[in-house]
Tab-separated table of C-alpha atoms in Angstrom:
chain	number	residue	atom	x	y	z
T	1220	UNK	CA	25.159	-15.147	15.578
T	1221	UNK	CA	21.106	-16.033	16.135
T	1222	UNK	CA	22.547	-19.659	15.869
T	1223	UNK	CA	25.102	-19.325	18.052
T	1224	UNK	CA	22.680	-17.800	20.950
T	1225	UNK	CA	19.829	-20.151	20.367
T	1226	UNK	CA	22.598	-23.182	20.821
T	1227	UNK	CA	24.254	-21.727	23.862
T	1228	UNK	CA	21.349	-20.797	25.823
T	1229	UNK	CA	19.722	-24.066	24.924
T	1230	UNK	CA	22.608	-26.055	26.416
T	1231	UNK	CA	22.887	-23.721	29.511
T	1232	UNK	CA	19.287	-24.210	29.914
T	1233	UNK	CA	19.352	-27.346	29.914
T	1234	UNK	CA	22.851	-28.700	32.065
T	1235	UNK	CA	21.516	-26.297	34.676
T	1236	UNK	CA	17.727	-27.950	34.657
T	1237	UNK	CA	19.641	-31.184	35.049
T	1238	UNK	CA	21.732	-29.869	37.840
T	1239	UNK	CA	18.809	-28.801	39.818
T	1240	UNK	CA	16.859	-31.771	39.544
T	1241	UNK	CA	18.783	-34.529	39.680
T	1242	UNK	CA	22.008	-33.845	41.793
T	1243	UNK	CA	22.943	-37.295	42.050
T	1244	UNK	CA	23.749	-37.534	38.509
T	1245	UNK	CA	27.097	-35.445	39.293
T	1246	UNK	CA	27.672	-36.932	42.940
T	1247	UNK	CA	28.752	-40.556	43.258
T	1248	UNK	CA	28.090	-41.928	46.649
T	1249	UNK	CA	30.186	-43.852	48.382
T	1250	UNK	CA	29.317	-47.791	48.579
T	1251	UNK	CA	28.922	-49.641	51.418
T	1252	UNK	CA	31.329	-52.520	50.716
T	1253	UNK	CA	34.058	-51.288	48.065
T	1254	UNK	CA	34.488	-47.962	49.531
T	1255	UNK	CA	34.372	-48.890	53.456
T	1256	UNK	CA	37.276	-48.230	54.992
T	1257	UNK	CA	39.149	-50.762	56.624
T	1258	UNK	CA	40.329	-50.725	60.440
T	1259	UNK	CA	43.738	-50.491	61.106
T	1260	UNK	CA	45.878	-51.046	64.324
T	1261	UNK	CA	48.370	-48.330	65.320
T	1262	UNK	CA	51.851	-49.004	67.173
T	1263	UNK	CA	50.188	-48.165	70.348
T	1264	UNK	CA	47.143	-50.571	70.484
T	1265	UNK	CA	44.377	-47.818	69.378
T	1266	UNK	CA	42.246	-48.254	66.165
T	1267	UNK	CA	42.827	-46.053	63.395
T	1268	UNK	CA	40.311	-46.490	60.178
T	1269	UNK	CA	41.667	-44.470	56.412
T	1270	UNK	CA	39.538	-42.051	55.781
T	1271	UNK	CA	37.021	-42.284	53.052
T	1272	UNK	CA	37.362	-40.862	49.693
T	1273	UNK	CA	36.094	-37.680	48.601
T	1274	UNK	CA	33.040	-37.486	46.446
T	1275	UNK	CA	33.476	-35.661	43.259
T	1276	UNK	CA	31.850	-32.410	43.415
T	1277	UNK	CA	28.859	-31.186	41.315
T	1278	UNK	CA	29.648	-28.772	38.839
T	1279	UNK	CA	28.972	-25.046	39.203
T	1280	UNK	CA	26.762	-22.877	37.438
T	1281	UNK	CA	29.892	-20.578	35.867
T	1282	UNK	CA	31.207	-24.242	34.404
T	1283	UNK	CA	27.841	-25.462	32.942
T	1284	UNK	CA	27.821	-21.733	31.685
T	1285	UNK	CA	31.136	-22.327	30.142
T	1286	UNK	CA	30.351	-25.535	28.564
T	1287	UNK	CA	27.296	-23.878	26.896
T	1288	UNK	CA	29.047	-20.863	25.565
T	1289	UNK	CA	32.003	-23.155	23.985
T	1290	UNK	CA	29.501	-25.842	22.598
T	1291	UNK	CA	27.245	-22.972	20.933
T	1292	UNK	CA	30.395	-21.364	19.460
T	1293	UNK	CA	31.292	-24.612	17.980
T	1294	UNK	CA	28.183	-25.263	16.211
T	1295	UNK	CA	27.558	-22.081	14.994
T	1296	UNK	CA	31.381	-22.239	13.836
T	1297	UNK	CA	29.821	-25.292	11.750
T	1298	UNK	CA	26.662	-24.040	10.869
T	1299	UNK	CA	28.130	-20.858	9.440
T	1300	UNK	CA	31.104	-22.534	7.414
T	1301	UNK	CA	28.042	-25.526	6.020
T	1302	UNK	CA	25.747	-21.972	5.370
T	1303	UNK	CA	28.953	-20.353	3.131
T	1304	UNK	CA	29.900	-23.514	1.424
T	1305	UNK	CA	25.861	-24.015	0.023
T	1306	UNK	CA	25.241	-19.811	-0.693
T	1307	UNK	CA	28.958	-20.401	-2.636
T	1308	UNK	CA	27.678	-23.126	-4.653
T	1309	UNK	CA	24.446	-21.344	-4.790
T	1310	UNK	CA	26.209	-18.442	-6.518
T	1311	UNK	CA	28.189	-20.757	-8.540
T	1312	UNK	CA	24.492	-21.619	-10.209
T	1313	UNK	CA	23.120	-18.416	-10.614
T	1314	UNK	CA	26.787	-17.022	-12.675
T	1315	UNK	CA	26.567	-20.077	-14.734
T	1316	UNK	CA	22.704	-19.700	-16.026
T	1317	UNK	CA	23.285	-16.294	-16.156
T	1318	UNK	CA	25.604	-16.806	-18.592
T	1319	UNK	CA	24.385	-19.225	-20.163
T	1320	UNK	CA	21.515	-16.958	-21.251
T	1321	UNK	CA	23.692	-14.361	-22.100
T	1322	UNK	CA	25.344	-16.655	-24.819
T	1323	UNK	CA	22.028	-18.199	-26.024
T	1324	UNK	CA	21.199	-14.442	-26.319
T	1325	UNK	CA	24.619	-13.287	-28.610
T	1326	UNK	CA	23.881	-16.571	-30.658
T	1327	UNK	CA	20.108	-15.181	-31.613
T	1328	UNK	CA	22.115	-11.834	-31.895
T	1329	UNK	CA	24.085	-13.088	-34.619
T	1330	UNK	CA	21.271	-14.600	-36.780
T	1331	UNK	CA	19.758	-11.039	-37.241
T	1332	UNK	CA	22.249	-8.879	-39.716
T	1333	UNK	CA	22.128	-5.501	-38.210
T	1334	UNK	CA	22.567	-6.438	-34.753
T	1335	UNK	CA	25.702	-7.776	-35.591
T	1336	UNK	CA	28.126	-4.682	-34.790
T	1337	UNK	CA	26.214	-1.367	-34.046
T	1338	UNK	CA	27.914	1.504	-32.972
T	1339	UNK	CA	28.118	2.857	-29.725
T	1340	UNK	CA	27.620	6.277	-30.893
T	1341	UNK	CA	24.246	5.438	-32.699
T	1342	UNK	CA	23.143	3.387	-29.473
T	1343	UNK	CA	24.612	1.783	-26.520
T	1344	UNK	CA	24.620	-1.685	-25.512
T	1345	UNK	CA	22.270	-1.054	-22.245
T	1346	UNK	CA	19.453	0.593	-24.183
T	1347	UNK	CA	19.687	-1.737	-26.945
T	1348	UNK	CA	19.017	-4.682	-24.740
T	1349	UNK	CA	16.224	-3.043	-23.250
T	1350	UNK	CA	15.335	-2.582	-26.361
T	1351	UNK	CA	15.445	-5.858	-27.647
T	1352	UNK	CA	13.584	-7.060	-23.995
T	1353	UNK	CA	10.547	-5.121	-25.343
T	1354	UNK	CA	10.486	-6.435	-28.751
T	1355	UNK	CA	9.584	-10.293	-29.464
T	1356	UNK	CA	12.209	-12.137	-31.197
T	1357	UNK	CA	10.263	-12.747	-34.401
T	1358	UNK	CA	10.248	-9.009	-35.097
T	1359	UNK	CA	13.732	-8.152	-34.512
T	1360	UNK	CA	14.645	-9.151	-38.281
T	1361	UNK	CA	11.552	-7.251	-39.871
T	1362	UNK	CA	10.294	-4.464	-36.720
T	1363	UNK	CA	7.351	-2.320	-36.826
T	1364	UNK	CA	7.791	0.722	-38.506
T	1365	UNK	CA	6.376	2.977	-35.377
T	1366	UNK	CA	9.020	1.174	-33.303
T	1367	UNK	CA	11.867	2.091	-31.943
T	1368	UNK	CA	14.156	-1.004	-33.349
T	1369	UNK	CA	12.865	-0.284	-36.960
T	1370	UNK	CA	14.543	3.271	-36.108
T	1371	UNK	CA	18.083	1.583	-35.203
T	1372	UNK	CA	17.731	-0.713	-38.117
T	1373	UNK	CA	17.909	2.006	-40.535
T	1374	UNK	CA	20.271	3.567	-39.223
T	1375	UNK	CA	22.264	0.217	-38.505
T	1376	UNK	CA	21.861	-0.458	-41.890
T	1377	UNK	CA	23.089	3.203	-43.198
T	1378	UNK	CA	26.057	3.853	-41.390
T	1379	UNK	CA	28.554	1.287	-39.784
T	1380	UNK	CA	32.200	-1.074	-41.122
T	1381	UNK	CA	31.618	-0.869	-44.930
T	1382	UNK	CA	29.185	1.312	-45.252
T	1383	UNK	CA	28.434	5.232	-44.692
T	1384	UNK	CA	30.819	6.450	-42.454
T	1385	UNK	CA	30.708	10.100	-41.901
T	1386	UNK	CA	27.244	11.921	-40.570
T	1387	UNK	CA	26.246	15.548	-40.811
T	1388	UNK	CA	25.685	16.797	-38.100
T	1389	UNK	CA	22.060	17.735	-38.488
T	1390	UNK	CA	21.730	13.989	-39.000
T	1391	UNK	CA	23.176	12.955	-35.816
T	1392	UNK	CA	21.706	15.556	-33.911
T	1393	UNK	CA	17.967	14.258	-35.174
T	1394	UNK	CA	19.308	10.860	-34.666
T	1395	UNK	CA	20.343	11.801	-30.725
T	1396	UNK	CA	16.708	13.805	-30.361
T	1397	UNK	CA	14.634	10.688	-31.675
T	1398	UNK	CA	16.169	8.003	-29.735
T	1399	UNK	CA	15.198	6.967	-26.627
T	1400	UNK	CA	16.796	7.465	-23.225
T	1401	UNK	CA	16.698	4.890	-20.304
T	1402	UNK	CA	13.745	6.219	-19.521
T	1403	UNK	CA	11.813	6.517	-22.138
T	1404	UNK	CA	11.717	2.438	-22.618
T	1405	UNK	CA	9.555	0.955	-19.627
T	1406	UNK	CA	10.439	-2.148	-18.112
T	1407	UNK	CA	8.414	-5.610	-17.987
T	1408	UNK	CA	7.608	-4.547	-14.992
T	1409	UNK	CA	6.178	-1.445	-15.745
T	1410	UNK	CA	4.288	-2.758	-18.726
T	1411	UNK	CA	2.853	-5.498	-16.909
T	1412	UNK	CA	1.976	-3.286	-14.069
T	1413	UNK	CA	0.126	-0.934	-16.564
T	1414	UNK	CA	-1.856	-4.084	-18.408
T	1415	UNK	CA	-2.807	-4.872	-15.081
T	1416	UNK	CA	-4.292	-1.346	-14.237
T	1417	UNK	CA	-6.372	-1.599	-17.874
T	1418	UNK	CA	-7.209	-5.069	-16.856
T	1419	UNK	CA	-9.229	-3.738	-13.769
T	1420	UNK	CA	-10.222	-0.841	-15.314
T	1421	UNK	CA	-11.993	-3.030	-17.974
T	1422	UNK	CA	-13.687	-4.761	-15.014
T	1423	UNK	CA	-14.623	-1.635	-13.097
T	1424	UNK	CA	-11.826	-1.930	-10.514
T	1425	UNK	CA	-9.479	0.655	-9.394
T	1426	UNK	CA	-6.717	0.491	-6.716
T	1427	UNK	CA	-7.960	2.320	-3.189
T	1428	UNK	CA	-5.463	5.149	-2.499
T	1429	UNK	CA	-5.246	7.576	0.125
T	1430	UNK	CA	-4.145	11.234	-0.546
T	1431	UNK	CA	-1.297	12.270	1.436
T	1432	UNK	CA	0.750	15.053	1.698
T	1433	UNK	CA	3.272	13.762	-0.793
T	1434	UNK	CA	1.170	11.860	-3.454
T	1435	UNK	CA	-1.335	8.910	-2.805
T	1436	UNK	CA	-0.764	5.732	-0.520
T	1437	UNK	CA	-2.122	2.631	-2.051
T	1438	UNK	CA	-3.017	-0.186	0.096
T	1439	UNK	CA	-3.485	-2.866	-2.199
T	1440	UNK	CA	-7.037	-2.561	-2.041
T	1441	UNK	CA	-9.276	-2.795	-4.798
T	1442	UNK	CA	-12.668	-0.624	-4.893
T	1443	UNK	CA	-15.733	-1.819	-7.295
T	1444	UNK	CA	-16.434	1.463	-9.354
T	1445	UNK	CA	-18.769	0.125	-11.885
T	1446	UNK	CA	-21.772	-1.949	-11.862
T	1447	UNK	CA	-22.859	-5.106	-12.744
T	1448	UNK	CA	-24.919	-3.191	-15.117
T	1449	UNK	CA	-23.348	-0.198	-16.434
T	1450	UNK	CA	-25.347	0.498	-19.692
T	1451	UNK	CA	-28.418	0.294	-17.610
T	1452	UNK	CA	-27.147	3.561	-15.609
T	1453	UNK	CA	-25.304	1.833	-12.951
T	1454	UNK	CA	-21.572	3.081	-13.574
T	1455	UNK	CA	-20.711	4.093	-11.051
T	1456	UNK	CA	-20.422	2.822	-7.596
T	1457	UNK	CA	-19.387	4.507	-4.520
T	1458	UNK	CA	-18.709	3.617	-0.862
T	1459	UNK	CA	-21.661	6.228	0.373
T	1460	UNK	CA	-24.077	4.861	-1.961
T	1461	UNK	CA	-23.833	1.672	-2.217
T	1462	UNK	CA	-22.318	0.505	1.224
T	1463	UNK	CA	-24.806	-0.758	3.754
T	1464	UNK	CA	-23.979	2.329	6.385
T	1465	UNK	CA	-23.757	4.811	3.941
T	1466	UNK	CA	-26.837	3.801	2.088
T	1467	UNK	CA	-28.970	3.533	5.799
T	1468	UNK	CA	-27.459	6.818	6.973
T	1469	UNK	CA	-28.170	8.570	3.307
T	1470	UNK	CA	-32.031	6.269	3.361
T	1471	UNK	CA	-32.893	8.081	7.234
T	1472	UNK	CA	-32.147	11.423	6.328
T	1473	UNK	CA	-35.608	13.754	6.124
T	1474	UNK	CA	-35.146	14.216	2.532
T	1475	UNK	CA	-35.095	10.230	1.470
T	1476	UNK	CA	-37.024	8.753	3.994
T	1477	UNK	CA	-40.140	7.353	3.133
T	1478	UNK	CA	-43.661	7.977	4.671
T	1479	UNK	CA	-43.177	11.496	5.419
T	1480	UNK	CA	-45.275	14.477	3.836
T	1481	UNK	CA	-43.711	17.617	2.547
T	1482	UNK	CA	-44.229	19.813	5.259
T	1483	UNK	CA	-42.823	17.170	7.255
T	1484	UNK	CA	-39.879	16.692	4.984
T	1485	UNK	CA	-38.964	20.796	5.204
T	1486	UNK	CA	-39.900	21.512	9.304
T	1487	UNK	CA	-37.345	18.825	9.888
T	1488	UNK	CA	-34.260	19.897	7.549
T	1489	UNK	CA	-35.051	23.874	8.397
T	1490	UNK	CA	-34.831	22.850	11.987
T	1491	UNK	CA	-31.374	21.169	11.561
T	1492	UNK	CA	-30.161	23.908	9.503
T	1493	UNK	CA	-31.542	26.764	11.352
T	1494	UNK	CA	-29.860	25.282	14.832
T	1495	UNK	CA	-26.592	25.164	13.742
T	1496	UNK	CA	-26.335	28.197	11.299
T	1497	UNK	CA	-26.239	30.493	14.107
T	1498	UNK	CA	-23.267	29.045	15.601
T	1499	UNK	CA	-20.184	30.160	13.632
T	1500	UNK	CA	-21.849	34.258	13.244
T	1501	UNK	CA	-21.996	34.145	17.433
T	1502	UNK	CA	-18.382	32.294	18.074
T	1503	UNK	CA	-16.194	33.746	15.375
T	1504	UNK	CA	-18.343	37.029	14.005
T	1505	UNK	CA	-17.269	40.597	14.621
T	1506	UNK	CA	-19.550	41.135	17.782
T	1507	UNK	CA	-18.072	37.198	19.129
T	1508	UNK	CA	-17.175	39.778	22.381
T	1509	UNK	CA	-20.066	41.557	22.808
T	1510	UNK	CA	-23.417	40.997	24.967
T	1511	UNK	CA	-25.333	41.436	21.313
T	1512	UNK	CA	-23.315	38.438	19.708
T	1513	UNK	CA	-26.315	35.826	20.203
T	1514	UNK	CA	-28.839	38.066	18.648
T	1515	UNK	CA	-26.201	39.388	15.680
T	1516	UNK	CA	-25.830	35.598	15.078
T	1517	UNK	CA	-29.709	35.096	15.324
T	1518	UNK	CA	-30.168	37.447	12.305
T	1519	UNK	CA	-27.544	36.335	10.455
T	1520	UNK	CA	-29.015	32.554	10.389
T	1521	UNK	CA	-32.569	34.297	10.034
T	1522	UNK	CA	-31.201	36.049	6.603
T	1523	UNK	CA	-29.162	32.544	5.411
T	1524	UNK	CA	-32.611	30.323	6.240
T	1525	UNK	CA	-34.314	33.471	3.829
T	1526	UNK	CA	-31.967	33.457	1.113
T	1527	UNK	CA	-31.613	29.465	0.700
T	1528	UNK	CA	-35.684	29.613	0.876
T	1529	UNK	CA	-35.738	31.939	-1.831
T	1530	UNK	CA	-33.318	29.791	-3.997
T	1531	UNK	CA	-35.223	26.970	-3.389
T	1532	UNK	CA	-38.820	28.515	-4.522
T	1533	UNK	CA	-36.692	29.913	-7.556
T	1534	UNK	CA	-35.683	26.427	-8.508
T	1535	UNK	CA	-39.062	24.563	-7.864
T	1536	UNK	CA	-40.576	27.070	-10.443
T	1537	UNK	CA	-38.314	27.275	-13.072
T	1538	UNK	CA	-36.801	22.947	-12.796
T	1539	UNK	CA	-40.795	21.843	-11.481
T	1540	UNK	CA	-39.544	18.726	-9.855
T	1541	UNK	CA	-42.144	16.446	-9.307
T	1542	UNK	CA	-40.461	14.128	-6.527
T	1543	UNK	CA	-42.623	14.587	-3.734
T	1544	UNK	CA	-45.850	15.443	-6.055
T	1545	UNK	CA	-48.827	13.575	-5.824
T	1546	UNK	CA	-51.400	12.013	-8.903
T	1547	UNK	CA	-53.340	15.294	-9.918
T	1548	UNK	CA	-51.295	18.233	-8.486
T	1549	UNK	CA	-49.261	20.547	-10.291
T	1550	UNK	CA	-45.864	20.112	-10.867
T	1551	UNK	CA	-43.552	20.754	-7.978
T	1552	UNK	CA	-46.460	21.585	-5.562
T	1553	UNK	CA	-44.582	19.113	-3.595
T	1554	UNK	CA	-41.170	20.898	-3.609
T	1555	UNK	CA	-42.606	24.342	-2.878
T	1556	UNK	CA	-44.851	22.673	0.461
T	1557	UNK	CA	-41.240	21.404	1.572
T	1558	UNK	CA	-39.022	24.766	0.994
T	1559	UNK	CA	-42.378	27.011	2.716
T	1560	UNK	CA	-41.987	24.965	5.787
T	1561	UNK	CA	-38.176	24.776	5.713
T	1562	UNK	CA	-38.440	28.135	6.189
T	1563	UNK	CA	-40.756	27.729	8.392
T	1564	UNK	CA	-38.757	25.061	10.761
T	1565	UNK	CA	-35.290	27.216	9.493
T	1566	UNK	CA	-36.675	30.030	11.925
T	1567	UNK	CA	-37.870	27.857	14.565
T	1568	UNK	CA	-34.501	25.922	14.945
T	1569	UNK	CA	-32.408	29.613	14.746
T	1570	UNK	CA	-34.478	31.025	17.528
T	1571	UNK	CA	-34.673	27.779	19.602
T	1572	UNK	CA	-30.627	28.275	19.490
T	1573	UNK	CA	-30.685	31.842	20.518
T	1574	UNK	CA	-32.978	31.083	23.496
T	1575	UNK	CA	-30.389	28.559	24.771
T	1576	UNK	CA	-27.411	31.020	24.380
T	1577	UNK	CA	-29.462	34.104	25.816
T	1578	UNK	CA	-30.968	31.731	29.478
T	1579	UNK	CA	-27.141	29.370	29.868
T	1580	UNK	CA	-25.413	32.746	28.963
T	1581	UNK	CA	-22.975	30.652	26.255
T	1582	UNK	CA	-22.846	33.391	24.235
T	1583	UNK	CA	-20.571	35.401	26.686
């Protein structure tokens, strides 16, 4: 059908561009010698002259149209029957190799004893080809032991035309629980999808998903996890640390960035903090309704600026981090300036807040 259109509007196109430009190429004009008509004398003495002969006339747009429609359906007609003939013959191909293999694949069959004539009620022909797939073909005759094919060879070899022919039923019944189903025997596919996931893995690589509702998407990205030197202590790499915003954003924050003091350091995070903590106690709290909300939410951040103050003093004396220390002071004198003046800057930023929502009234 796409060949058909394509052909059909291409030869409407075209007959009617040719129509429009060139008219004359569908008109012949009359000639002034051949086609001149010749005078003629009646029985009464006057002149009479033949009239001239009609020029054909141009085709219209419904036959051009026509034509167009009836030459597409003709060579799509031939395209599709040419298209048949070479997907036939293509087929042709494919059911010869195919079996082809398969009788290169009975003939190696036959070489290994055992394989011979197996029964379906031991195992059927499906999962013995997979089977087989899995295993190379120099260890069909002698398998591992831990395999599954050393498994069907003993029992291939036990029970079968001249040998053991009655089972108890304890014995088939372990036989039926230790074999393998369908899916128990992973594809090429799979295996070669699963080497490939160790192969990155070995190379600090893992596929970027993102979590969804029903599992994760993968993208076919591929994220750098380790480092180029991962017994050195770089293992692990992350977008946020090691990408250029994330490690600027992360670098300017009051805590990392460099050439600021400790007091400095703590007035600017308890100022953040203290801003914003009032926030959710004055829209969402109890008293969200009342005229008292902004100061009920001003002594609520008050209390969280105390209590995270308090932690942090706890912590400086019992851990005694010495990051912001400097040669010849104690340990964690540095930690314990910053946390005094977070509170300090914790209060600030709380009140600062409640002053806004008390004078613009956003608190009602």
């Amino acid at each position: 059908m796409p060949q058909y259109v394509s052909v059909t509007t291409a030869c409407v196109v075209g007959a009617l561009g040719v129509a429009q430009l060139s008219a004359e190429a569908f008109v012949s004009a009359p000639s002034a010698g051949r086609w001149q008509a010749e005078p003629r004398v009646g029985r009464f003495g006057d002149v009479e002259s033949q009239p001239l002969p009609q020029a054909a006339a141009p085709p219209s747009s419904t036959g051009l149209v026509a034509y167009g429609v009836g030459f597409g359906a003709v060579a799509a007609m031939l395209h599709s029957a040419g298209s048949r003939r070479g997907a036939g013959r293509s087929a042709m191909k494919a059911a010869e190799s195919e079996i082809a293999v398969k009788e290169k694949e009975k003939g190696e069959l036959s070489k290994v004893a055992y394989l011979k004539n197996i029964p379906r009620t031991i195992m059927e022909a499906k999962l013995l080809d997979k089977i087989l797939a899995m295993t190379p073909k120099e260890k069909w005759e002698d398998p591992d032991e831990d395999s599954y094919l050393y498994t069907l060879k003993m029992y291939a070899e036990t029970y079968g035309p001249g040998k053991a022919t009655k089972m108890g039923w304890w014995d088939y019944y372990s036989m039926k629980l230790d074999m393998p189903g369908d899916e128990d025997i992973p594809d090429l596919e799979d295996i070669a999808e699963v080497q490939q996931e160790f192969d990155w893995l070995m190379d600090g690589k893992m596929r970027f998903g993102i979590p969804g509702p029903a599992g994760i998407w993968y993208n076919g990205a591929l994220i750098q996890y380790k480092g180029k030197e991962p017994f050195a202590g770089d293992q692990i790499v992350s977008i946020l640390t090691d990408g250029s915003f994330g490690r600027q954003y992360v670098e300017n924050m009051a805590f990392y960035r460099e050439g600021l003091r400790p007091w400095q350091r703590g007035i600017e995070i308890g100022m953040a903090h203290g801003y914003f903590l009032i926030g959710p106690f004055v829209s969402l709290g109890p008293l969200r309704n009342t005229p008292e909300a902004a100061t009920v939410g001003l002594l609520c951040g008050c209390a969280i600026v105390g209590i995270v103050s308090i932690g942090g003093l706890i912590f400086g004396a019992t851990i005694k981090p010495t990051l912001f220390d400097k040669a010849g002071d104690r340990p964690a004198s540095g930690f314990n300036e910053m946390i005094n003046w977070h509170a300090v800057g914790g209060l600030g930023g709380a009140g600062f807040a409640h002053a806004l929502l008390t004078v613009f009234g956003s608190a009602a």
